[in-house]
Every structure is written in structure tokens, then in C-alpha cells.
Amino acid sequence: MRARPASRGFTLLELLVALAVLALVSMAVFTQGGNTARQLHEMEVRTFARWVAENEVAKLHLARLVEQDPIRAGVSRDLVTYGERAWRVVTETESTEYPRLHRVEVTVFALEDGNEVGPVDTLTAFLGEQ
């Protein structure tokens, strides 16, 4: 009668090596997933900040057209809510060497827990008078 060959499983050392490799791969995947989520959040904040800045320039342009209000040099600080977030908008308007052209710089800060974070974005535009 022939003896059956004994079935052989994995050794403890082989299982530990496999577990270590699995742990390293899992850590790399989770780390990359966290980085991707953080980058996505930062991109969303920057996109909203740019939209806020563009809206402020559009408001200045419309106010000048509708109210026939001349553009005045100076600095203003406003609180704006956009995209379910609060933003601090600092608008600096100054004259240029051309009398009918004004430089507008809009700087947008995110407000988190009442503190300004940033500047997140800065937009420079030029507005002319008719």
C-alpha cells in the first residue's frame, strides 16, 4: 500500500511576510487616497475663491454702468457668503497713468472658525470709464 503525500500548508514565516507586504501596500493606497482628498478640497476652495473675486469685479463694473458712479481709489473689506462658505474680500482700487482706467486688485481670504486663511486667490483687473 502506498502512503499518501502529506499536504503541506504555509509556514508561519511565509504568512508573516505576506501580511507585511499587504500592510505596506495598504498604507501606500490609504496615504495616496488621503492626499487625493486633500488636493480635491484645496482645488475646490481655490475655485470658489476665484469665482468670488470675479463676482466682485463684475459688481464694480455693473455698479459703474447702472449707477453711472465713477470709480474711486481706495480699499474696501467685505464679508461675502458663497458656496456655503464665508469669504473676506479685500478690494483695492487705484488710478493708473491713464485717467479713465483704474486698476482693481481683489484678494480673497477663506474664513474658517472666524479666522482669515490665505489669501486663497488674488485677481487683478482693469476697469475703464466711459
mmCIF file of C-alpha atoms in Angstrom:
data_model
loop_
_atom_site.group_PDB
_atom_site.id
_atom_site.type_symbol
_atom_site.label_atom_id
_atom_site.label_comp_id
_atom_site.label_asym_id
_atom_site.label_seq_id
_atom_site.Cartn_x
_atom_site.Cartn_y
_atom_site.Cartn_z
ATOM 1 C CA MET A 1 0.000 0.000 0.000
ATOM 2 C CA ARG A 2 1.248 3.407 -0.894
ATOM 3 C CA ALA A 3 1.390 6.261 1.538
ATOM 4 C CA ARG A 4 -0.271 9.479 0.566
ATOM 5 C CA PRO A 5 1.928 12.512 0.423
ATOM 6 C CA ALA A 6 1.218 14.819 3.305
ATOM 7 C CA SER A 7 -0.412 18.080 2.282
ATOM 8 C CA ARG A 8 1.722 20.995 3.261
ATOM 9 C CA GLY A 9 0.411 24.469 4.167
ATOM 10 C CA PHE A 10 2.163 27.793 4.546
ATOM 11 C CA THR A 11 4.720 28.247 7.237
ATOM 12 C CA LEU A 12 4.352 30.944 9.852
ATOM 13 C CA LEU A 13 7.228 32.868 8.307
ATOM 14 C CA GLU A 14 5.567 32.883 4.874
ATOM 15 C CA LEU A 15 2.316 34.151 6.392
ATOM 16 C CA LEU A 16 4.136 36.952 8.243
ATOM 17 C CA VAL A 17 5.936 38.062 5.069
ATOM 18 C CA ALA A 18 2.649 38.075 3.123
ATOM 19 C CA LEU A 19 0.966 40.058 5.892
ATOM 20 C CA ALA A 20 3.824 42.603 5.947
ATOM 21 C CA VAL A 21 3.606 43.081 2.160
ATOM 22 C CA LEU A 22 -0.164 43.520 2.400
ATOM 23 C CA ALA A 23 0.267 46.099 5.195
ATOM 24 C CA LEU A 24 2.793 48.122 3.167
ATOM 25 C CA VAL A 25 0.583 48.139 0.072
ATOM 26 C CA SER A 26 -2.475 49.124 2.139
ATOM 27 C CA MET A 27 -0.606 52.011 3.782
ATOM 28 C CA ALA A 28 0.502 53.315 0.379
ATOM 29 C CA VAL A 29 -3.050 53.143 -1.007
ATOM 30 C CA PHE A 30 -4.606 54.870 2.028
ATOM 31 C CA THR A 31 -1.921 57.575 2.063
ATOM 32 C CA GLN A 32 -2.467 58.322 -1.614
ATOM 33 C CA GLY A 33 -6.239 58.387 -1.095
ATOM 34 C CA GLY A 34 -5.819 60.924 1.719
ATOM 35 C CA ASN A 35 -3.568 63.090 -0.441
ATOM 36 C CA THR A 36 -6.086 62.991 -3.261
ATOM 37 C CA ALA A 37 -8.930 64.054 -0.956
ATOM 38 C CA ARG A 38 -6.831 66.943 0.435
ATOM 39 C CA GLN A 39 -5.889 68.111 -3.071
ATOM 40 C CA LEU A 40 -9.528 67.941 -4.165
ATOM 41 C CA HIS A 41 -10.578 70.091 -1.187
ATOM 42 C CA GLU A 42 -7.843 72.668 -1.915
ATOM 43 C CA MET A 43 -8.849 72.816 -5.570
ATOM 44 C CA GLU A 44 -12.485 73.365 -4.592
ATOM 45 C CA VAL A 45 -11.550 76.206 -2.224
ATOM 46 C CA ARG A 46 -9.340 77.885 -4.862
ATOM 47 C CA THR A 47 -12.069 77.575 -7.488
ATOM 48 C CA PHE A 48 -14.688 79.166 -5.211
ATOM 49 C CA ALA A 49 -12.236 81.925 -4.256
ATOM 50 C CA ARG A 50 -11.674 82.755 -7.937
ATOM 51 C CA TRP A 51 -15.427 82.902 -8.522
ATOM 52 C CA VAL A 52 -15.817 85.233 -5.545
ATOM 53 C CA ALA A 53 -13.100 87.519 -6.938
ATOM 54 C CA GLU A 54 -14.638 87.531 -10.418
ATOM 55 C CA ASN A 55 -18.054 88.331 -8.931
ATOM 56 C CA GLU A 56 -16.600 91.321 -7.058
ATOM 57 C CA VAL A 57 -15.070 92.716 -10.261
ATOM 58 C CA ALA A 58 -18.391 92.183 -12.064
ATOM 59 C CA LYS A 59 -20.222 94.041 -9.242
ATOM 60 C CA LEU A 60 -17.875 97.014 -9.614
ATOM 61 C CA HIS A 61 -18.377 97.015 -13.364
ATOM 62 C CA LEU A 62 -22.174 96.810 -13.070
ATOM 63 C CA ALA A 63 -22.325 99.492 -10.393
ATOM 64 C CA ARG A 64 -20.396 101.808 -12.661
ATOM 65 C CA LEU A 65 -22.688 101.076 -15.618
ATOM 66 C CA VAL A 66 -26.032 101.187 -13.815
ATOM 67 C CA GLU A 67 -25.433 103.961 -11.329
ATOM 68 C CA GLN A 68 -23.068 105.950 -13.525
ATOM 69 C CA ASP A 69 -20.915 106.033 -10.410
ATOM 70 C CA PRO A 70 -17.289 106.995 -11.016
ATOM 71 C CA ILE A 71 -14.629 104.598 -9.828
ATOM 72 C CA ARG A 72 -12.942 105.799 -6.644
ATOM 73 C CA ALA A 73 -9.496 104.833 -5.423
ATOM 74 C CA GLY A 74 -9.371 103.126 -2.034
ATOM 75 C CA VAL A 75 -9.536 99.876 -0.126
ATOM 76 C CA SER A 76 -12.669 98.047 0.996
ATOM 77 C CA ARG A 77 -13.089 94.913 3.113
ATOM 78 C CA ASP A 78 -16.296 92.954 2.723
ATOM 79 C CA LEU A 79 -17.695 89.706 4.060
ATOM 80 C CA VAL A 80 -19.226 87.502 1.358
ATOM 81 C CA THR A 81 -21.035 84.173 1.574
ATOM 82 C CA TYR A 82 -20.569 81.971 -1.444
ATOM 83 C CA GLY A 83 -20.669 78.194 -1.861
ATOM 84 C CA GLU A 84 -21.898 77.746 1.719
ATOM 85 C CA ARG A 85 -18.668 79.354 2.950
ATOM 86 C CA ALA A 86 -17.719 82.736 4.320
ATOM 87 C CA TRP A 87 -15.071 84.770 2.496
ATOM 88 C CA ARG A 88 -13.285 88.010 3.321
ATOM 89 C CA VAL A 89 -12.840 90.109 0.187
ATOM 90 C CA VAL A 90 -10.324 92.946 0.141
ATOM 91 C CA THR A 91 -10.719 95.203 -2.889
ATOM 92 C CA GLU A 92 -8.034 97.767 -3.635
ATOM 93 C CA THR A 93 -8.754 100.268 -6.384
ATOM 94 C CA GLU A 94 -6.162 102.703 -7.669
ATOM 95 C CA SER A 95 -5.727 105.073 -10.565
ATOM 96 C CA THR A 96 -3.337 104.365 -13.399
ATOM 97 C CA GLU A 97 -1.358 106.763 -15.548
ATOM 98 C CA TYR A 98 -4.373 106.829 -17.851
ATOM 99 C CA PRO A 99 -7.085 108.993 -16.272
ATOM 100 C CA ARG A 100 -10.027 106.840 -17.382
ATOM 101 C CA LEU A 101 -8.506 103.485 -16.454
ATOM 102 C CA HIS A 102 -8.394 102.038 -12.938
ATOM 103 C CA ARG A 103 -6.566 99.023 -11.551
ATOM 104 C CA VAL A 104 -8.599 96.794 -9.238
ATOM 105 C CA GLU A 105 -6.990 94.091 -7.136
ATOM 106 C CA VAL A 106 -9.333 91.686 -5.370
ATOM 107 C CA THR A 107 -7.824 89.452 -2.686
ATOM 108 C CA VAL A 108 -9.961 86.648 -1.271
ATOM 109 C CA PHE A 109 -9.439 85.005 2.120
ATOM 110 C CA ALA A 110 -11.333 81.948 3.359
ATOM 111 C CA LEU A 111 -12.907 82.327 6.804
ATOM 112 C CA GLU A 112 -12.586 79.234 8.968
ATOM 113 C CA ASP A 113 -13.771 79.452 12.581
ATOM 114 C CA GLY A 114 -13.715 83.244 12.307
ATOM 115 C CA ASN A 115 -10.061 83.358 11.211
ATOM 116 C CA GLU A 116 -8.839 84.501 7.818
ATOM 117 C CA VAL A 117 -6.958 81.804 5.928
ATOM 118 C CA GLY A 118 -4.958 82.786 2.925
ATOM 119 C CA PRO A 119 -5.005 84.742 0.747
ATOM 120 C CA VAL A 120 -6.543 81.962 -1.276
ATOM 121 C CA ASP A 121 -6.640 83.926 -4.536
ATOM 122 C CA THR A 122 -5.830 87.362 -5.913
ATOM 123 C CA LEU A 123 -7.347 88.759 -9.091
ATOM 124 C CA THR A 124 -6.159 91.906 -10.840
ATOM 125 C CA ALA A 125 -8.467 93.624 -13.311
ATOM 126 C CA PHE A 126 -8.674 96.951 -15.093
ATOM 127 C CA LEU A 127 -11.891 98.952 -15.316
ATOM 128 C CA GLY A 128 -12.380 101.864 -17.633
ATOM 129 C CA GLU A 129 -14.721 104.813 -17.529
ATOM 130 C CA GLN A 130 -16.838 105.834 -20.482
#
